[in-house]
XYZ file of C-alpha atoms in Angstrom:
134
model
C 121.945 -69.190 55.430
C 125.055 -68.426 57.510
C 124.400 -66.518 60.732
C 126.926 -63.817 59.773
C 125.063 -62.953 56.538
C 122.907 -60.253 58.157
C 125.931 -58.340 59.449
C 127.124 -57.668 55.909
C 123.891 -55.913 54.982
C 124.301 -53.410 57.814
C 127.801 -52.238 56.910
C 127.552 -48.589 55.864
C 128.868 -48.025 52.349
C 129.093 -44.806 50.393
C 126.147 -44.404 48.027
C 124.381 -47.527 49.384
C 120.562 -47.485 49.410
C 119.184 -45.921 52.567
C 117.805 -48.195 55.301
C 114.260 -47.081 54.511
C 114.692 -48.156 50.893
C 115.958 -51.605 51.907
C 112.965 -52.160 54.182
C 110.587 -50.911 51.459
C 112.040 -53.543 49.140
C 110.942 -56.264 51.559
C 114.255 -57.209 53.106
C 114.012 -60.043 55.610
C 116.636 -58.331 57.757
C 116.035 -55.463 60.125
C 117.085 -52.163 58.562
C 119.922 -50.223 60.079
C 118.659 -47.362 62.280
C 118.470 -44.025 60.469
C 119.699 -40.846 62.076
C 117.011 -38.471 63.334
C 117.963 -35.547 61.016
C 118.032 -37.827 57.964
C 114.640 -39.313 58.891
C 113.179 -35.825 59.394
C 114.521 -34.669 56.018
C 113.088 -37.743 54.288
C 109.684 -37.123 55.899
C 109.750 -33.497 54.751
C 110.377 -34.590 51.148
C 107.308 -36.826 51.225
C 104.999 -33.820 51.283
C 103.833 -32.443 47.945
C 104.144 -28.714 47.549
C 103.876 -26.285 44.669
C 107.647 -25.844 44.642
C 110.522 -28.125 45.571
C 111.478 -28.050 49.228
C 114.623 -26.045 50.051
C 115.848 -29.161 51.887
C 116.019 -31.136 48.644
C 119.352 -31.780 46.988
C 119.973 -30.281 43.548
C 119.252 -33.603 41.834
C 116.012 -34.063 43.768
C 114.900 -30.528 42.854
C 115.672 -31.063 39.175
C 113.681 -34.323 39.016
C 110.820 -32.879 41.097
C 110.518 -29.764 38.937
C 110.591 -31.668 35.646
C 107.980 -34.243 36.723
C 105.738 -31.559 38.277
C 105.813 -29.460 35.122
C 105.226 -32.304 32.658
C 102.850 -34.689 34.499
C 101.062 -32.402 36.993
C 100.953 -35.073 39.721
C 98.567 -35.076 42.683
C 101.368 -36.559 44.824
C 105.095 -36.536 44.202
C 108.029 -37.647 46.331
C 111.630 -37.561 45.153
C 114.340 -38.755 47.507
C 118.034 -39.424 47.096
C 118.428 -43.008 48.339
C 122.203 -42.921 47.942
C 122.936 -40.893 51.019
C 123.253 -37.602 49.149
C 125.688 -38.447 46.358
C 122.977 -38.548 43.661
C 123.577 -42.036 42.292
C 120.201 -43.562 43.283
C 116.780 -41.945 43.516
C 113.342 -43.108 44.597
C 110.429 -41.405 42.841
C 106.859 -41.931 44.050
C 104.331 -40.265 41.769
C 100.542 -40.244 41.555
C 99.071 -38.616 38.450
C 95.776 -38.633 36.603
C 97.590 -39.020 33.257
C 98.469 -42.598 34.310
C 94.817 -43.669 34.353
C 94.211 -46.554 31.948
C 97.910 -47.262 31.416
C 99.735 -50.355 32.602
C 102.417 -49.901 35.275
C 105.063 -50.599 32.642
C 103.764 -47.759 30.442
C 103.501 -45.431 33.454
C 107.114 -46.144 34.391
C 108.285 -45.732 30.784
C 106.566 -42.341 30.671
C 108.539 -41.198 33.733
C 111.782 -42.734 32.420
C 111.382 -40.986 29.043
C 110.923 -37.621 30.763
C 114.035 -38.181 32.878
C 116.260 -39.837 30.257
C 118.940 -37.119 30.464
C 119.035 -37.267 34.273
C 119.118 -41.088 34.272
C 122.366 -41.082 32.268
C 124.218 -39.792 35.349
C 122.594 -42.197 37.840
C 123.384 -45.680 39.042
C 119.676 -46.444 39.358
C 116.197 -45.103 39.978
C 113.180 -46.742 41.578
C 109.900 -45.439 40.175
C 106.594 -46.104 41.935
C 103.630 -44.899 39.880
C 99.979 -44.796 40.892
C 96.658 -43.315 39.838
C 94.638 -41.076 42.197
C 91.458 -42.675 43.529
C 88.284 -41.925 41.599
C 85.938 -39.489 43.262
């Protein structure tokens, strides 16, 4: 692979996936450093609360509210991975209603609930899981 290849991945582009998303996807290259306020905002969105965080964008709030109401998750994270323009979202959801379903069926369930929102997006990464048995 050419030595200059890694430099192209670090060029900031509008609506490009955030550095954290690239590293989560298993990139072999070091992610670009995130700014402290952006990292703090992303960490705040990772916490599940009864209501959407006031720091969430409008698109994040809409997705969060709809999934919370319909699936009653034990954990839910919605983050705009496009730098705030709303073209790419990452949804991490843990819900009891996923128990016994394959990952494909879990993801389809989320996609069906968000089909109207997905029409306006470039993409969405959905990570579904089942809460541990007690």
